[in-house]
């Protein structure tokens, strides 16, 4: 079967790497892909939101399965576009409908969904310019810190945690009145702060049944010791030592099952990944957020630990047969360290040549590309997050030190990476 994967990050390279290992995968196309995905298949210069371009590709290359990496095309209705088009309707797509993608695309939608299904999440209220004055009163009496969330997609920047009330009031005004995050912050969710440790849990669902993939933890801050600005993710580990069997049982019973049952009961068209952004507070799991896709850089440790044939699992999801599937996990730990451009997450330059990426790595190391491109037979940097180097190990520490060691051999101008991924385990 020919497969089309949509996206261009480290997540997509990890998905491409895993799908390419399947005997069921004939030709693999990636739109638009990066210099790493071009080693797993054929990159095609079609943007992730160019639905007509995607349609032409699906038809011309006889694509039998489409896998969507990022949230944007899902929230914008790629799945609905396929279902409505007679030439595409029979092609399975891994990803939810636009309605289902609101689990990620609208914080207010996801909070209401959790409320309806008694899924533990922080208490909240939602405000727009209509009830702005009420919002100000609400903020004046809300315990600190206060969490403000732009309702819509804001490129991972729409969440503010304010430990000062005046700051919260000023940000609230900026978001609603001055459109700090454009139309995404026309509606703001104000929610209680939860104090705990975070982890990422992933399910693949056919809308009724699901399988759980290995859990992971990502490291969002730029600096060693979880300091400095937030980024798209500087590294990830799997498994997560504090997510033991008893805790994961609670996660399944209190969060995963009620979520999938909720989607099913409400007839929400959802075939694809559900990413549960969780926080463990006093040994209990709470939902911080849902995403309608896999995590990045979590995928770069989840895929290496998944022992199943990924294409088989995805086809089982598309054919509503996930009830018969079970996941096999590599007992080894996996750690990925992300190498970023100097200056990231602020301004940074692109176009630097990357050396050392092509040398043979040992068997327990996999290099995934994120922001890379091919130019004149060289690989150059083309984004903030450039590479994700994943290593296996007996323990997280072991995997982490292999990951760092392997990165030492790779160079580009301004390259930076955290040297402490997994430090607390
Ligand atoms: P989100 O975009 O919803 O993932 O939020 C970004 C980050 O903000 C999360 O990963 C958490 O670290 C933090 N966060 C969001 N909501 C809360 C909350 N209610 N309590 C504590 N931290 C939160
Ligand atoms: N690593 C968090 C995310 O993918 O949103």
PDB file of N, CA and C in Angstrom, residues 244-315:
ATOM      1  N   UNK A 244       3.681   4.484  37.317  1.00  0.00           N
ATOM      2  CA  UNK A 244       3.749   3.038  37.515  1.00  0.00           C
ATOM      3  C   UNK A 244       2.400   2.412  37.138  1.00  0.00           C
ATOM      4  N   UNK A 245       2.332   1.069  37.251  1.00  0.00           N
ATOM      5  CA  UNK A 245       1.134   0.360  36.772  1.00  0.00           C
ATOM      6  C   UNK A 245      -0.126   0.851  37.488  1.00  0.00           C
ATOM      7  N   UNK A 246      -0.015   1.095  38.798  1.00  0.00           N
ATOM      8  CA  UNK A 246      -1.206   1.515  39.556  1.00  0.00           C
ATOM      9  C   UNK A 246      -1.670   2.893  39.078  1.00  0.00           C
ATOM     10  N   UNK A 247      -0.719   3.790  38.833  1.00  0.00           N
ATOM     11  CA  UNK A 247      -1.084   5.132  38.363  1.00  0.00           C
ATOM     12  C   UNK A 247      -1.678   5.044  36.949  1.00  0.00           C
ATOM     13  N   UNK A 248      -1.057   4.239  36.084  1.00  0.00           N
ATOM     14  CA  UNK A 248      -1.556   4.132  34.705  1.00  0.00           C
ATOM     15  C   UNK A 248      -2.947   3.505  34.666  1.00  0.00           C
ATOM     16  N   UNK A 249      -3.241   2.662  35.659  1.00  0.00           N
ATOM     17  CA  UNK A 249      -4.593   2.091  35.732  1.00  0.00           C
ATOM     18  C   UNK A 249      -5.606   3.212  36.007  1.00  0.00           C
ATOM     19  N   UNK A 250      -5.214   4.113  36.913  1.00  0.00           N
ATOM     20  CA  UNK A 250      -6.090   5.267  37.189  1.00  0.00           C
ATOM     21  C   UNK A 250      -6.253   6.127  35.939  1.00  0.00           C
ATOM     22  N   UNK A 251      -5.162   6.319  35.225  1.00  0.00           N
ATOM     23  CA  UNK A 251      -5.222   7.132  33.999  1.00  0.00           C
ATOM     24  C   UNK A 251      -6.231   6.513  33.023  1.00  0.00           C
ATOM     25  N   UNK A 252      -6.160   5.199  32.888  1.00  0.00           N
ATOM     26  CA  UNK A 252      -7.079   4.542  31.943  1.00  0.00           C
ATOM     27  C   UNK A 252      -8.525   4.642  32.414  1.00  0.00           C
ATOM     28  N   UNK A 253      -8.740   4.323  33.693  1.00  0.00           N
ATOM     29  CA  UNK A 253     -10.122   4.278  34.210  1.00  0.00           C
ATOM     30  C   UNK A 253     -10.755   5.665  34.290  1.00  0.00           C
ATOM     31  N   UNK A 254      -9.972   6.644  34.748  1.00  0.00           N
ATOM     32  CA  UNK A 254     -10.563   7.964  35.013  1.00  0.00           C
ATOM     33  C   UNK A 254     -10.479   8.907  33.829  1.00  0.00           C
ATOM     34  N   UNK A 255      -9.565   8.629  32.895  1.00  0.00           N
ATOM     35  CA  UNK A 255      -9.343   9.602  31.827  1.00  0.00           C
ATOM     36  C   UNK A 255      -9.487   9.002  30.425  1.00  0.00           C
ATOM     37  N   UNK A 256      -8.709   7.962  30.135  1.00  0.00           N
ATOM     38  CA  UNK A 256      -8.703   7.475  28.739  1.00  0.00           C
ATOM     39  C   UNK A 256     -10.052   6.867  28.367  1.00  0.00           C
ATOM     40  N   UNK A 257     -10.545   5.926  29.181  1.00  0.00           N
ATOM     41  CA  UNK A 257     -11.828   5.279  28.844  1.00  0.00           C
ATOM     42  C   UNK A 257     -12.971   6.276  28.764  1.00  0.00           C
ATOM     43  N   UNK A 258     -13.138   7.149  29.778  1.00  0.00           N
ATOM     44  CA  UNK A 258     -14.233   8.124  29.674  1.00  0.00           C
ATOM     45  C   UNK A 258     -14.104   9.053  28.461  1.00  0.00           C
ATOM     46  N   UNK A 259     -12.877   9.327  28.039  1.00  0.00           N
ATOM     47  CA  UNK A 259     -12.702  10.194  26.860  1.00  0.00           C
ATOM     48  C   UNK A 259     -13.162   9.466  25.599  1.00  0.00           C
ATOM     49  N   UNK A 260     -12.686   8.245  25.416  1.00  0.00           N
ATOM     50  CA  UNK A 260     -13.048   7.504  24.192  1.00  0.00           C
ATOM     51  C   UNK A 260     -14.553   7.186  24.211  1.00  0.00           C
ATOM     52  N   UNK A 261     -15.062   6.781  25.386  1.00  0.00           N
ATOM     53  CA  UNK A 261     -16.514   6.525  25.484  1.00  0.00           C
ATOM     54  C   UNK A 261     -17.302   7.794  25.189  1.00  0.00           C
ATOM     55  N   UNK A 262     -16.790   8.924  25.643  1.00  0.00           N
ATOM     56  CA  UNK A 262     -17.461  10.212  25.414  1.00  0.00           C
ATOM     57  C   UNK A 262     -17.520  10.529  23.919  1.00  0.00           C
ATOM     58  N   UNK A 263     -16.397  10.308  23.225  1.00  0.00           N
ATOM     59  CA  UNK A 263     -16.369  10.554  21.767  1.00  0.00           C
ATOM     60  C   UNK A 263     -17.387   9.649  21.083  1.00  0.00           C
ATOM     61  N   UNK A 264     -17.412   8.402  21.508  1.00  0.00           N
ATOM     62  CA  UNK A 264     -18.314   7.420  20.910  1.00  0.00           C
ATOM     63  C   UNK A 264     -19.778   7.779  21.182  1.00  0.00           C
ATOM     64  N   UNK A 265     -20.088   8.073  22.449  1.00  0.00           N
ATOM     65  CA  UNK A 265     -21.476   8.384  22.818  1.00  0.00           C
ATOM     66  C   UNK A 265     -21.986   9.637  22.124  1.00  0.00           C
ATOM     67  N   UNK A 266     -21.088  10.597  21.931  1.00  0.00           N
ATOM     68  CA  UNK A 266     -21.509  11.847  21.290  1.00  0.00           C
ATOM     69  C   UNK A 266     -21.396  11.774  19.764  1.00  0.00           C
ATOM     70  N   UNK A 267     -21.128  10.550  19.257  1.00  0.00           N
ATOM     71  CA  UNK A 267     -21.014  10.360  17.806  1.00  0.00           C
ATOM     72  C   UNK A 267     -20.019  11.309  17.158  1.00  0.00           C
ATOM     73  N   UNK A 268     -18.914  11.541  17.844  1.00  0.00           N
ATOM     74  CA  UNK A 268     -17.879  12.422  17.288  1.00  0.00           C
ATOM     75  C   UNK A 268     -16.962  11.565  16.413  1.00  0.00           C
ATOM     76  N   UNK A 269     -16.827  11.974  15.161  1.00  0.00           N
ATOM     77  CA  UNK A 269     -16.046  11.201  14.198  1.00  0.00           C
ATOM     78  C   UNK A 269     -14.559  11.357  14.535  1.00  0.00           C
ATOM     79  N   UNK A 270     -13.957  10.306  15.073  1.00  0.00           N
ATOM     80  CA  UNK A 270     -12.580  10.424  15.548  1.00  0.00           C
ATOM     81  C   UNK A 270     -11.815   9.125  15.308  1.00  0.00           C
ATOM     82  N   UNK A 271     -10.964   9.129  14.299  1.00  0.00           N
ATOM     83  CA  UNK A 271     -10.035   8.015  14.071  1.00  0.00           C
ATOM     84  C   UNK A 271      -8.660   8.632  14.149  1.00  0.00           C
ATOM     85  N   UNK A 272      -7.871   8.230  15.116  1.00  0.00           N
ATOM     86  CA  UNK A 272      -6.537   8.836  15.182  1.00  0.00           C
ATOM     87  C   UNK A 272      -5.987   8.842  16.591  1.00  0.00           C
ATOM     88  N   UNK A 273      -5.012   9.714  16.782  1.00  0.00           N
ATOM     89  CA  UNK A 273      -4.323   9.773  18.065  1.00  0.00           C
ATOM     90  C   UNK A 273      -5.025  10.755  19.002  1.00  0.00           C
ATOM     91  N   UNK A 274      -5.085  10.391  20.272  1.00  0.00           N
ATOM     92  CA  UNK A 274      -5.456  11.356  21.306  1.00  0.00           C
ATOM     93  C   UNK A 274      -4.251  11.473  22.232  1.00  0.00           C
ATOM     94  N   UNK A 275      -3.806  12.681  22.399  1.00  0.00           N
ATOM     95  CA  UNK A 275      -2.648  12.980  23.270  1.00  0.00           C
ATOM     96  C   UNK A 275      -3.232  13.579  24.538  1.00  0.00           C
ATOM     97  N   UNK A 276      -3.017  12.908  25.651  1.00  0.00           N
ATOM     98  CA  UNK A 276      -3.504  13.388  26.946  1.00  0.00           C
ATOM     99  C   UNK A 276      -2.336  14.070  27.646  1.00  0.00           C
ATOM    100  N   UNK A 277      -2.389  15.376  27.770  1.00  0.00           N
ATOM    101  CA  UNK A 277      -1.392  16.108  28.538  1.00  0.00           C
ATOM    102  C   UNK A 277      -1.852  16.064  29.988  1.00  0.00           C
ATOM    103  N   UNK A 278      -1.173  15.269  30.815  1.00  0.00           N
ATOM    104  CA  UNK A 278      -1.661  15.007  32.174  1.00  0.00           C
ATOM    105  C   UNK A 278      -0.737  15.606  33.212  1.00  0.00           C
ATOM    106  N   UNK A 279      -1.287  15.787  34.406  1.00  0.00           N
ATOM    107  CA  UNK A 279      -0.469  16.198  35.537  1.00  0.00           C
ATOM    108  C   UNK A 279      -0.833  15.294  36.715  1.00  0.00           C
ATOM    109  N   UNK A 280       0.193  14.836  37.423  1.00  0.00           N
ATOM    110  CA  UNK A 280      -0.030  13.957  38.578  1.00  0.00           C
ATOM    111  C   UNK A 280       0.028  14.828  39.827  1.00  0.00           C
ATOM    112  N   UNK A 281      -1.103  14.891  40.512  1.00  0.00           N
ATOM    113  CA  UNK A 281      -1.189  15.687  41.744  1.00  0.00           C
ATOM    114  C   UNK A 281      -1.608  14.738  42.863  1.00  0.00           C
ATOM    115  N   UNK A 282      -0.809  14.622  43.907  1.00  0.00           N
ATOM    116  CA  UNK A 282      -1.094  13.687  45.010  1.00  0.00           C
ATOM    117  C   UNK A 282      -1.493  12.307  44.500  1.00  0.00           C
ATOM    118  N   UNK A 283      -0.732  11.807  43.545  1.00  0.00           N
ATOM    119  CA  UNK A 283      -0.954  10.466  43.009  1.00  0.00           C
ATOM    120  C   UNK A 283      -2.227  10.308  42.167  1.00  0.00           C
ATOM    121  N   UNK A 284      -2.879  11.420  41.852  1.00  0.00           N
ATOM    122  CA  UNK A 284      -4.078  11.358  41.007  1.00  0.00           C
ATOM    123  C   UNK A 284      -3.811  12.054  39.676  1.00  0.00           C
ATOM    124  N   UNK A 285      -4.291  11.483  38.559  1.00  0.00           N
ATOM    125  CA  UNK A 285      -4.105  12.142  37.261  1.00  0.00           C
ATOM    126  C   UNK A 285      -5.202  13.161  36.951  1.00  0.00           C
ATOM    127  N   UNK A 286      -4.800  14.298  36.397  1.00  0.00           N
ATOM    128  CA  UNK A 286      -5.714  15.351  35.934  1.00  0.00           C
ATOM    129  C   UNK A 286      -5.335  15.686  34.500  1.00  0.00           C
ATOM    130  N   UNK A 287      -6.321  16.131  33.718  1.00  0.00           N
ATOM    131  CA  UNK A 287      -6.018  16.516  32.336  1.00  0.00           C
ATOM    132  C   UNK A 287      -5.685  18.008  32.289  1.00  0.00           C
ATOM    133  N   UNK A 288      -4.514  18.327  31.744  1.00  0.00           N
ATOM    134  CA  UNK A 288      -4.142  19.725  31.481  1.00  0.00           C
ATOM    135  C   UNK A 288      -4.656  20.117  30.106  1.00  0.00           C
ATOM    136  N   UNK A 289      -4.497  19.220  29.155  1.00  0.00           N
ATOM    137  CA  UNK A 289      -4.963  19.506  27.791  1.00  0.00           C
ATOM    138  C   UNK A 289      -5.064  18.225  26.999  1.00  0.00           C
ATOM    139  N   UNK A 290      -5.883  18.299  25.942  1.00  0.00           N
ATOM    140  CA  UNK A 290      -5.897  17.249  24.926  1.00  0.00           C
ATOM    141  C   UNK A 290      -5.218  17.803  23.682  1.00  0.00           C
ATOM    142  N   UNK A 291      -4.543  16.911  22.926  1.00  0.00           N
ATOM    143  CA  UNK A 291      -4.143  17.255  21.573  1.00  0.00           C
ATOM    144  C   UNK A 291      -4.676  16.163  20.659  1.00  0.00           C
ATOM    145  N   UNK A 292      -4.898  16.519  19.397  1.00  0.00           N
ATOM    146  CA  UNK A 292      -5.545  15.567  18.477  1.00  0.00           C
ATOM    147  C   UNK A 292      -4.520  14.884  17.585  1.00  0.00           C
ATOM    148  N   UNK A 293      -3.315  14.732  18.074  1.00  0.00           N
ATOM    149  CA  UNK A 293      -2.167  14.256  17.286  1.00  0.00           C
ATOM    150  C   UNK A 293      -1.137  13.702  18.253  1.00  0.00           C
ATOM    151  N   UNK A 294      -0.043  13.181  17.727  1.00  0.00           N
ATOM    152  CA  UNK A 294       1.054  12.746  18.593  1.00  0.00           C
ATOM    153  C   UNK A 294       1.863  13.967  19.054  1.00  0.00           C
ATOM    154  N   UNK A 295       2.649  13.785  20.104  1.00  0.00           N
ATOM    155  CA  UNK A 295       3.479  14.878  20.628  1.00  0.00           C
ATOM    156  C   UNK A 295       4.824  14.934  19.923  1.00  0.00           C
ATOM    157  N   UNK A 296       5.441  16.091  19.999  1.00  0.00           N
ATOM    158  CA  UNK A 296       6.772  16.264  19.445  1.00  0.00           C
ATOM    159  C   UNK A 296       7.577  17.015  20.495  1.00  0.00           C
ATOM    160  N   UNK A 297       8.608  16.473  21.091  1.00  0.00           N
ATOM    161  CA  UNK A 297       9.430  15.324  20.678  1.00  0.00           C
ATOM    162  C   UNK A 297       9.030  13.959  21.261  1.00  0.00           C
ATOM    163  N   UNK A 298       7.854  13.822  21.871  1.00  0.00           N
ATOM    164  CA  UNK A 298       7.521  12.527  22.469  1.00  0.00           C
ATOM    165  C   UNK A 298       7.526  11.386  21.447  1.00  0.00           C
ATOM    166  N   UNK A 299       7.031  11.669  20.221  1.00  0.00           N
ATOM    167  CA  UNK A 299       6.961  10.609  19.199  1.00  0.00           C
ATOM    168  C   UNK A 299       8.341   9.990  18.946  1.00  0.00           C
ATOM    169  N   UNK A 300       9.382  10.813  19.122  1.00  0.00           N
ATOM    170  CA  UNK A 300      10.744  10.342  18.859  1.00  0.00           C
ATOM    171  C   UNK A 300      11.235   9.360  19.923  1.00  0.00           C
ATOM    172  N   UNK A 301      10.502   9.213  21.045  1.00  0.00           N
ATOM    173  CA  UNK A 301      10.809   8.121  21.978  1.00  0.00           C
ATOM    174  C   UNK A 301       9.705   7.061  21.978  1.00  0.00           C
ATOM    175  N   UNK A 302       8.473   7.458  21.636  1.00  0.00           N
ATOM    176  CA  UNK A 302       7.356   6.496  21.636  1.00  0.00           C
ATOM    177  C   UNK A 302       7.509   5.512  20.478  1.00  0.00           C
ATOM    178  N   UNK A 303       7.777   6.011  19.264  1.00  0.00           N
ATOM    179  CA  UNK A 303       7.882   5.110  18.103  1.00  0.00           C
ATOM    180  C   UNK A 303       9.033   4.107  18.266  1.00  0.00           C
ATOM    181  N   UNK A 304      10.211   4.551  18.732  1.00  0.00           N
ATOM    182  CA  UNK A 304      11.276   3.571  18.923  1.00  0.00           C
ATOM    183  C   UNK A 304      10.929   2.477  19.944  1.00  0.00           C
ATOM    184  N   UNK A 305      10.042   2.766  20.888  1.00  0.00           N
ATOM    185  CA  UNK A 305       9.701   1.733  21.881  1.00  0.00           C
ATOM    186  C   UNK A 305       8.524   0.862  21.446  1.00  0.00           C
ATOM    187  N   UNK A 306       7.805   1.276  20.409  1.00  0.00           N
ATOM    188  CA  UNK A 306       6.650   0.515  19.943  1.00  0.00           C
ATOM    189  C   UNK A 306       7.146  -0.662  19.100  1.00  0.00           C
ATOM    190  N   UNK A 307       6.792  -1.883  19.532  1.00  0.00           N
ATOM    191  CA  UNK A 307       7.290  -3.048  18.784  1.00  0.00           C
ATOM    192  C   UNK A 307       6.308  -3.531  17.724  1.00  0.00           C
ATOM    193  N   UNK A 308       5.082  -3.011  17.747  1.00  0.00           N
ATOM    194  CA  UNK A 308       4.099  -3.417  16.724  1.00  0.00           C
ATOM    195  C   UNK A 308       4.478  -2.854  15.366  1.00  0.00           C
ATOM    196  N   UNK A 309       3.869  -3.449  14.356  1.00  0.00           N
ATOM    197  CA  UNK A 309       3.894  -2.884  13.016  1.00  0.00           C
ATOM    198  C   UNK A 309       2.935  -1.681  13.045  1.00  0.00           C
ATOM    199  N   UNK A 310       3.472  -0.475  12.888  1.00  0.00           N
ATOM    200  CA  UNK A 310       2.629   0.736  13.020  1.00  0.00           C
ATOM    201  C   UNK A 310       1.551   0.783  11.933  1.00  0.00           C
ATOM    202  N   UNK A 311       1.913   0.376  10.718  1.00  0.00           N
ATOM    203  CA  UNK A 311       0.930   0.439   9.627  1.00  0.00           C
ATOM    204  C   UNK A 311      -0.247  -0.495   9.947  1.00  0.00           C
ATOM    205  N   UNK A 312       0.057  -1.671  10.498  1.00  0.00           N
ATOM    206  CA  UNK A 312      -1.027  -2.594  10.895  1.00  0.00           C
ATOM    207  C   UNK A 312      -1.940  -1.942  11.918  1.00  0.00           C
ATOM    208  N   UNK A 313      -1.344  -1.279  12.899  1.00  0.00           N
ATOM    209  CA  UNK A 313      -2.157  -0.615  13.942  1.00  0.00           C
ATOM    210  C   UNK A 313      -3.018   0.489  13.326  1.00  0.00           C
ATOM    211  N   UNK A 314      -2.428   1.268  12.419  1.00  0.00           N
ATOM    212  CA  UNK A 314      -3.173   2.378  11.812  1.00  0.00           C
ATOM    213  C   UNK A 314      -4.317   1.845  10.941  1.00  0.00           C
ATOM    214  N   UNK A 315      -4.054   0.749  10.235  1.00  0.00           N
ATOM    215  CA  UNK A 315      -5.117   0.166   9.407  1.00  0.00           C
ATOM    216  C   UNK A 315      -6.223  -0.409  10.294  1.00  0.00           C
TER     217      UNK A 315
END
